[in-house]
mmCIF file of C-alpha atoms and ligand atoms in Angstrom:
data_model
loop_
_atom_site.group_PDB
_atom_site.id
_atom_site.type_symbol
_atom_site.label_atom_id
_atom_site.label_comp_id
_atom_site.label_asym_id
_atom_site.label_seq_id
_atom_site.Cartn_x
_atom_site.Cartn_y
_atom_site.Cartn_z
ATOM 1 C CA MET A 1 41.438 -26.082 -4.149
ATOM 2 C CA PHE A 2 40.181 -22.558 -4.472
ATOM 3 C CA PHE A 3 36.880 -23.245 -5.865
ATOM 4 C CA SER A 4 34.221 -25.436 -4.915
ATOM 5 C CA ARG A 5 33.279 -27.726 -7.250
ATOM 6 C CA SER A 6 30.039 -26.159 -8.133
ATOM 7 C CA SER A 7 31.177 -22.894 -8.667
ATOM 8 C CA ARG A 8 34.150 -24.120 -11.170
ATOM 9 C CA LEU A 9 31.287 -25.722 -12.626
ATOM 10 C CA ALA A 10 29.151 -22.463 -12.618
ATOM 11 C CA ARG A 11 31.989 -20.533 -13.847
ATOM 12 C CA GLY A 12 32.329 -22.363 -16.643
ATOM 13 C CA GLY A 13 28.953 -21.620 -17.492
ATOM 14 C CA LEU A 14 29.739 -18.252 -17.135
ATOM 15 C CA VAL A 15 32.453 -18.814 -19.129
ATOM 16 C CA ALA A 16 30.254 -20.288 -21.919
ATOM 17 C CA ALA A 17 28.067 -17.419 -21.836
ATOM 18 C CA PHE A 18 30.494 -15.182 -22.500
ATOM 19 C CA ALA A 19 32.086 -16.355 -25.112
ATOM 20 C CA PHE A 20 28.458 -16.903 -26.745
ATOM 21 C CA SER A 21 26.724 -13.463 -26.369
ATOM 22 C CA ILE A 22 31.024 -11.990 -27.799
ATOM 23 C CA THR A 23 30.211 -13.856 -31.189
ATOM 24 C CA MET A 24 26.867 -12.603 -31.302
ATOM 25 C CA GLY A 25 27.943 -8.732 -30.965
ATOM 26 C CA ALA A 26 26.497 -7.982 -27.935
ATOM 27 C CA THR A 27 28.039 -6.787 -24.893
ATOM 28 C CA PRO A 28 28.367 -8.979 -22.046
ATOM 29 C CA THR A 29 28.133 -8.729 -18.475
ATOM 30 C CA ARG A 30 30.223 -8.820 -16.055
ATOM 31 C CA ALA A 31 30.760 -12.712 -14.468
ATOM 32 C CA SER A 32 30.596 -11.670 -10.753
ATOM 33 C CA ALA A 33 28.116 -14.304 -9.514
ATOM 34 C CA ASP A 34 30.731 -15.785 -7.646
ATOM 35 C CA GLY A 35 31.772 -12.780 -5.693
ATOM 36 C CA GLY A 36 35.291 -12.756 -7.737
ATOM 37 C CA GLU A 37 36.822 -9.773 -8.653
ATOM 38 C CA ASN A 38 37.148 -8.433 -11.835
ATOM 39 C CA LEU A 39 41.030 -7.302 -11.836
ATOM 40 C CA ILE A 40 41.234 -6.598 -15.354
ATOM 41 C CA ASP A 41 38.317 -6.434 -17.478
ATOM 42 C CA PHE A 42 38.265 -5.549 -21.520
ATOM 43 C CA PRO A 43 35.671 -7.040 -23.345
ATOM 44 C CA THR A 44 37.006 -5.399 -26.050
ATOM 45 C CA PHE A 45 40.156 -2.312 -26.153
ATOM 46 C CA ALA A 46 38.094 0.158 -26.938
ATOM 47 C CA GLY A 47 38.914 3.195 -24.619
ATOM 48 C CA ALA A 48 41.802 0.730 -23.351
ATOM 49 C CA SER A 49 44.755 2.586 -24.732
ATOM 50 C CA THR A 50 45.361 4.580 -21.543
ATOM 51 C CA MET A 51 45.549 1.406 -19.398
ATOM 52 C CA LEU A 52 48.077 -0.567 -21.102
ATOM 53 C CA ASP A 53 51.626 0.214 -21.973
ATOM 54 C CA ARG A 54 52.264 -1.140 -25.217
ATOM 55 C CA ASN A 55 55.999 -1.428 -26.867
ATOM 56 C CA GLY A 56 56.774 -3.031 -30.232
ATOM 57 C CA SER A 57 54.354 -3.638 -32.682
ATOM 58 C CA ALA A 58 52.186 -3.806 -30.329
ATOM 59 C CA ASP A 59 48.243 -1.551 -30.533
ATOM 60 C CA ILE A 60 45.206 -1.160 -30.419
ATOM 61 C CA ILE A 61 43.638 -1.382 -34.038
ATOM 62 C CA THR A 62 40.139 -1.663 -34.930
ATOM 63 C CA ALA A 63 38.889 -5.083 -36.710
ATOM 64 C CA PRO A 64 37.113 -5.444 -39.639
ATOM 65 C CA ASP A 65 34.415 -6.370 -37.793
ATOM 66 C CA GLY A 66 34.930 -3.006 -36.050
ATOM 67 C CA GLN A 67 36.001 -4.113 -32.939
ATOM 68 C CA ARG A 68 38.604 -2.358 -30.583
ATOM 69 C CA ILE A 69 41.408 -5.222 -30.204
ATOM 70 C CA LEU A 70 44.846 -5.497 -29.024
ATOM 71 C CA ARG A 71 46.826 -6.352 -32.445
ATOM 72 C CA LEU A 72 50.552 -7.900 -30.965
ATOM 73 C CA THR A 73 51.744 -8.514 -34.409
ATOM 74 C CA PRO A 74 50.387 -6.927 -37.949
ATOM 75 C CA GLY A 75 52.040 -9.172 -39.859
ATOM 76 C CA GLY A 76 55.138 -7.858 -40.785
ATOM 77 C CA PHE A 77 58.737 -9.095 -40.777
ATOM 78 C CA ARG A 78 60.692 -10.009 -37.957
ATOM 79 C CA GLN A 79 57.976 -8.079 -34.920
ATOM 80 C CA ALA A 80 57.799 -8.198 -31.613
ATOM 81 C CA GLY A 81 54.994 -6.454 -29.037
ATOM 82 C CA SER A 82 54.118 -6.547 -25.517
ATOM 83 C CA ALA A 83 51.605 -5.110 -23.793
ATOM 84 C CA TRP A 84 51.079 -5.035 -20.252
ATOM 85 C CA ALA A 85 48.174 -3.491 -18.048
ATOM 86 C CA LYS A 86 49.295 -0.334 -16.088
ATOM 87 C CA PRO A 87 47.945 -1.896 -12.645
ATOM 88 C CA LYS A 88 50.252 -4.490 -11.564
ATOM 89 C CA LEU A 89 48.823 -8.206 -10.176
ATOM 90 C CA ASP A 90 49.004 -9.400 -6.978
ATOM 91 C CA LEU A 91 50.394 -13.188 -7.458
ATOM 92 C CA THR A 92 49.730 -13.990 -3.598
ATOM 93 C CA ARG A 93 46.290 -14.569 -4.793
ATOM 94 C CA SER A 94 44.437 -16.904 -6.924
ATOM 95 C CA PHE A 95 43.211 -15.528 -10.109
ATOM 96 C CA GLU A 96 42.057 -16.241 -13.518
ATOM 97 C CA SER A 97 42.677 -15.167 -16.781
ATOM 98 C CA ARG A 98 40.436 -15.199 -19.569
ATOM 99 C CA PHE A 99 41.570 -14.046 -23.595
ATOM 100 C CA LYS A 100 39.891 -14.324 -27.176
ATOM 101 C CA VAL A 101 42.701 -15.086 -29.231
ATOM 102 C CA TYR A 102 43.080 -14.730 -32.978
ATOM 103 C CA LEU A 103 46.069 -15.699 -35.248
ATOM 104 C CA HIS A 104 45.360 -15.404 -38.908
ATOM 105 C CA HIS A 105 46.629 -14.617 -42.340
ATOM 106 C CA GLY A 106 50.142 -16.172 -43.537
ATOM 107 C CA GLU A 107 51.950 -19.391 -43.961
ATOM 108 C CA PRO A 108 53.720 -21.037 -42.681
ATOM 109 C CA THR A 109 51.890 -20.050 -39.214
ATOM 110 C CA ALA A 110 54.849 -18.015 -37.133
ATOM 111 C CA ASP A 111 55.093 -17.547 -34.185
ATOM 112 C CA GLY A 112 52.880 -16.612 -31.436
ATOM 113 C CA ILE A 113 51.336 -15.063 -28.517
ATOM 114 C CA ALA A 114 52.566 -15.629 -24.592
ATOM 115 C CA PHE A 115 50.368 -14.773 -21.735
ATOM 116 C CA LEU A 116 52.920 -13.506 -19.149
ATOM 117 C CA VAL A 117 53.329 -12.271 -15.781
ATOM 118 C CA GLN A 118 56.992 -10.525 -15.177
ATOM 119 C CA SER A 119 58.872 -7.523 -12.893
ATOM 120 C CA ASP A 120 61.007 -6.335 -15.583
ATOM 121 C CA GLY A 121 58.867 -3.692 -15.643
ATOM 122 C CA PRO A 122 56.196 -2.290 -18.077
ATOM 123 C CA ARG A 123 58.749 -1.331 -21.157
ATOM 124 C CA ALA A 124 59.144 -4.833 -20.799
ATOM 125 C CA LEU A 125 60.019 -6.344 -24.446
ATOM 126 C CA GLY A 126 61.860 -9.782 -25.752
ATOM 127 C CA GLY A 127 63.168 -11.024 -28.683
ATOM 128 C CA TRP A 128 61.241 -11.432 -32.455
ATOM 129 C CA GLY A 129 61.003 -14.708 -34.232
ATOM 130 C CA GLY A 130 61.146 -17.658 -31.611
ATOM 131 C CA GLY A 131 61.561 -15.177 -28.905
ATOM 132 C CA LEU A 132 57.384 -14.776 -29.219
ATOM 133 C CA GLY A 133 58.416 -11.251 -27.716
ATOM 134 C CA PHE A 134 59.604 -12.376 -24.690
ATOM 135 C CA ARG A 135 63.000 -13.971 -24.964
ATOM 136 C CA GLY A 136 65.361 -11.991 -22.571
ATOM 137 C CA ILE A 137 62.351 -11.115 -19.808
ATOM 138 C CA ARG A 138 64.223 -12.818 -16.855
ATOM 139 C CA ASN A 139 62.075 -12.127 -14.085
ATOM 140 C CA SER A 140 58.620 -13.809 -15.483
ATOM 141 C CA VAL A 141 56.869 -16.677 -16.366
ATOM 142 C CA ALA A 142 55.280 -17.266 -20.369
ATOM 143 C CA VAL A 143 52.274 -19.507 -20.734
ATOM 144 C CA GLU A 144 53.330 -19.738 -24.883
ATOM 145 C CA PHE A 145 50.817 -20.341 -28.052
ATOM 146 C CA ASP A 146 53.160 -21.528 -30.184
ATOM 147 C CA THR A 147 52.528 -21.755 -33.631
ATOM 148 C CA PHE A 148 55.966 -22.086 -35.242
ATOM 149 C CA ARG A 149 58.189 -25.392 -34.942
ATOM 150 C CA ASN A 150 61.309 -24.094 -34.132
ATOM 151 C CA ALA A 151 64.145 -27.216 -33.514
ATOM 152 C CA THR A 152 63.203 -27.053 -29.269
ATOM 153 C CA ASP A 153 59.393 -27.363 -30.425
ATOM 154 C CA PRO A 154 57.687 -30.461 -30.091
ATOM 155 C CA SER A 155 55.442 -29.011 -32.625
ATOM 156 C CA ASN A 156 53.543 -26.444 -34.536
ATOM 157 C CA ASN A 157 50.386 -26.455 -32.390
ATOM 158 C CA HIS A 158 51.687 -26.449 -28.635
ATOM 159 C CA VAL A 159 51.312 -24.681 -25.666
ATOM 160 C CA ALA A 160 53.829 -24.496 -23.006
ATOM 161 C CA VAL A 161 54.536 -22.496 -19.757
ATOM 162 C CA VAL A 162 58.187 -20.654 -19.914
ATOM 163 C CA LEU A 163 60.483 -19.812 -17.030
ATOM 164 C CA ARG A 164 62.956 -16.932 -16.791
ATOM 165 C CA GLY A 165 62.684 -16.170 -21.145
ATOM 166 C CA ASN A 166 63.838 -18.591 -22.477
ATOM 167 C CA PRO A 167 61.864 -20.203 -24.841
ATOM 168 C CA ASP A 168 63.903 -22.706 -25.712
ATOM 169 C CA PHE A 169 63.516 -24.986 -22.572
ATOM 170 C CA HIS A 170 59.628 -25.573 -21.674
ATOM 171 C CA ALA A 171 58.678 -26.250 -18.231
ATOM 172 C CA ALA A 172 55.878 -27.623 -19.068
ATOM 173 C CA ILE A 173 54.396 -28.253 -22.337
ATOM 174 C CA GLY A 174 50.928 -29.553 -23.727
ATOM 175 C CA GLU A 175 49.593 -30.550 -27.504
ATOM 176 C CA PRO A 176 46.084 -29.076 -27.468
ATOM 177 C CA SER A 177 43.728 -30.621 -29.983
ATOM 178 C CA ILE A 178 42.352 -27.882 -31.309
ATOM 179 C CA PRO A 179 44.278 -25.653 -33.776
ATOM 180 C CA LEU A 180 45.816 -22.610 -32.419
ATOM 181 C CA PHE A 181 45.873 -20.551 -35.872
ATOM 182 C CA GLY A 182 43.378 -19.588 -38.078
ATOM 183 C CA GLN A 183 40.401 -19.613 -35.846
ATOM 184 C CA PRO A 184 39.789 -17.948 -32.985
ATOM 185 C CA PHE A 185 39.221 -19.462 -29.650
ATOM 186 C CA TRP A 186 39.326 -18.562 -25.929
ATOM 187 C CA ALA A 187 42.265 -19.486 -22.888
ATOM 188 C CA ARG A 188 41.681 -19.521 -19.603
ATOM 189 C CA VAL A 189 44.858 -19.716 -17.391
ATOM 190 C CA ASN A 190 43.726 -20.310 -13.873
ATOM 191 C CA TYR A 191 46.253 -19.928 -11.030
ATOM 192 C CA ASP A 192 45.447 -21.423 -7.478
ATOM 193 C CA ALA A 193 48.005 -19.788 -5.368
ATOM 194 C CA ALA A 194 47.562 -21.523 -2.373
ATOM 195 C CA ASN A 195 49.155 -24.822 -3.908
ATOM 196 C CA HIS A 196 51.469 -23.495 -6.897
ATOM 197 C CA ASP A 197 48.609 -24.882 -9.357
ATOM 198 C CA VAL A 198 48.803 -23.549 -12.943
ATOM 199 C CA ARG A 199 46.199 -24.649 -15.490
ATOM 200 C CA ILE A 200 45.464 -24.039 -19.067
ATOM 201 C CA TYR A 201 42.605 -24.370 -20.581
ATOM 202 C CA VAL A 202 41.322 -23.699 -24.463
ATOM 203 C CA ARG A 203 38.172 -23.874 -26.727
ATOM 204 C CA SER A 204 37.226 -22.951 -29.503
ATOM 205 C CA LEU A 205 34.702 -20.731 -30.576
ATOM 206 C CA GLN A 206 32.904 -22.907 -32.766
ATOM 207 C CA ALA A 207 29.564 -24.427 -32.175
ATOM 208 C CA GLY A 208 29.054 -27.173 -29.389
ATOM 209 C CA ALA A 209 32.878 -26.686 -28.974
ATOM 210 C CA GLU A 210 34.065 -27.763 -25.776
ATOM 211 C CA GLU A 211 36.700 -26.147 -23.165
ATOM 212 C CA GLU A 212 40.045 -28.242 -23.234
ATOM 213 C CA LEU A 213 42.885 -28.710 -20.522
ATOM 214 C CA ALA A 214 46.122 -27.922 -22.411
ATOM 215 C CA LEU A 215 48.408 -28.014 -19.417
ATOM 216 C CA GLU A 216 48.907 -28.330 -15.752
ATOM 217 C CA ALA A 217 52.040 -27.269 -14.269
ATOM 218 C CA THR A 218 52.919 -26.545 -10.796
ATOM 219 C CA VAL A 219 55.100 -22.858 -10.392
ATOM 220 C CA ASP A 220 55.089 -20.894 -8.011
ATOM 221 C CA LEU A 221 54.593 -17.121 -9.896
ATOM 222 C CA ALA A 222 55.897 -15.101 -7.306
ATOM 223 C CA ALA A 223 59.081 -17.301 -6.431
ATOM 224 C CA GLU A 224 59.865 -17.577 -10.581
ATOM 225 C CA VAL A 225 59.282 -13.491 -10.611
ATOM 226 C CA GLY A 226 61.376 -12.753 -7.623
ATOM 227 C CA ALA A 227 58.380 -9.820 -6.244
ATOM 228 C CA SER A 228 55.153 -10.699 -4.573
ATOM 229 C CA SER A 229 52.934 -8.718 -7.779
ATOM 230 C CA ALA A 230 54.297 -8.282 -11.270
ATOM 231 C CA TRP A 231 53.195 -6.789 -14.407
ATOM 232 C CA VAL A 232 50.686 -8.848 -16.598
ATOM 233 C CA GLY A 233 49.866 -9.095 -20.059
ATOM 234 C CA PHE A 234 51.018 -10.496 -23.288
ATOM 235 C CA THR A 235 53.893 -10.284 -25.870
ATOM 236 C CA ALA A 236 54.082 -12.111 -29.503
ATOM 237 C CA ALA A 237 56.363 -12.507 -32.882
ATOM 238 C CA THR A 238 56.822 -12.920 -36.109
ATOM 239 C CA GLY A 239 60.801 -13.849 -37.932
ATOM 240 C CA GLY A 240 61.022 -14.990 -41.458
ATOM 241 C CA ALA A 241 57.052 -16.307 -41.678
ATOM 242 C CA PHE A 242 54.685 -13.410 -40.242
ATOM 243 C CA THR A 243 51.440 -13.075 -39.629
ATOM 244 C CA LYS A 244 48.700 -10.905 -37.742
ATOM 245 C CA GLN A 245 48.001 -11.669 -33.821
ATOM 246 C CA ASP A 246 45.548 -10.275 -32.204
ATOM 247 C CA ILE A 247 43.680 -10.825 -28.749
ATOM 248 C CA TYR A 248 39.764 -9.594 -28.830
ATOM 249 C CA SER A 249 38.989 -9.586 -25.086
ATOM 250 C CA TRP A 250 40.846 -10.044 -22.197
ATOM 251 C CA MET A 251 39.887 -10.586 -18.513
ATOM 252 C CA VAL A 252 41.318 -10.938 -15.419
ATOM 253 C CA GLU A 253 39.517 -11.777 -11.899
ATOM 254 C CA ALA A 254 40.123 -13.119 -8.640
ATOM 255 C CA PRO A 255 37.962 -15.694 -7.124
ATOM 256 C CA GLY A 256 35.517 -14.315 -3.915
ATOM 257 C CA ALA A 257 37.060 -14.779 -0.625
HETATM 258 CA CA1 CA B 1 58.103 -21.934 -31.715
#
């Protein structure tokens, strides 16, 4: 494993501190105590417009609380949006991606968001509705947070790993205990490159909430996307039911040597 037990515990504390400071509106400090390297660091999306390629309905907007956020869908009919960080991510190294998600407004809830690594390019954008904005991005691995039950879905509140841009098939699936819609939550995607181990954690922002492991899967990211480095970012979509789907913060960190 890449992290020692003690550093894992330390990281958990840092993540908790991060979330708390953001919730309180303070400026967080960088999580560098373990010697990790911040590859992508958006505590908010202020000033991020030149560092993110955005497609379809995705845009950087000002939320009601004044924070600059990444809004993947603004709540319209049959929308799809994607946003990719300009620098590519080295998939032969371990990394951890943390992001704060808020999916809100509209019933029924639809359709959800996905965190992706993909080698199709910075203009990659997939299909609306159950396509979650990534259907058809063939050289990709998606971690989806799906809030609408399509025919091939187990529920309207599931997390899954999806390969080759086909959300009709889940390589691995989990159903977290927290609601993905209606309340903001933190997600953490941890990739251990040596063991090809992907772990997805979620945690409610509610006081006292504990992080839970929503899903663990074995996926060789570089082999799946057919490249040693790839674009990394988010997609989302709406269909006949439509909601606002926002990312408030996003960090990607490589662990220290
Ligand atoms: Ca779905």
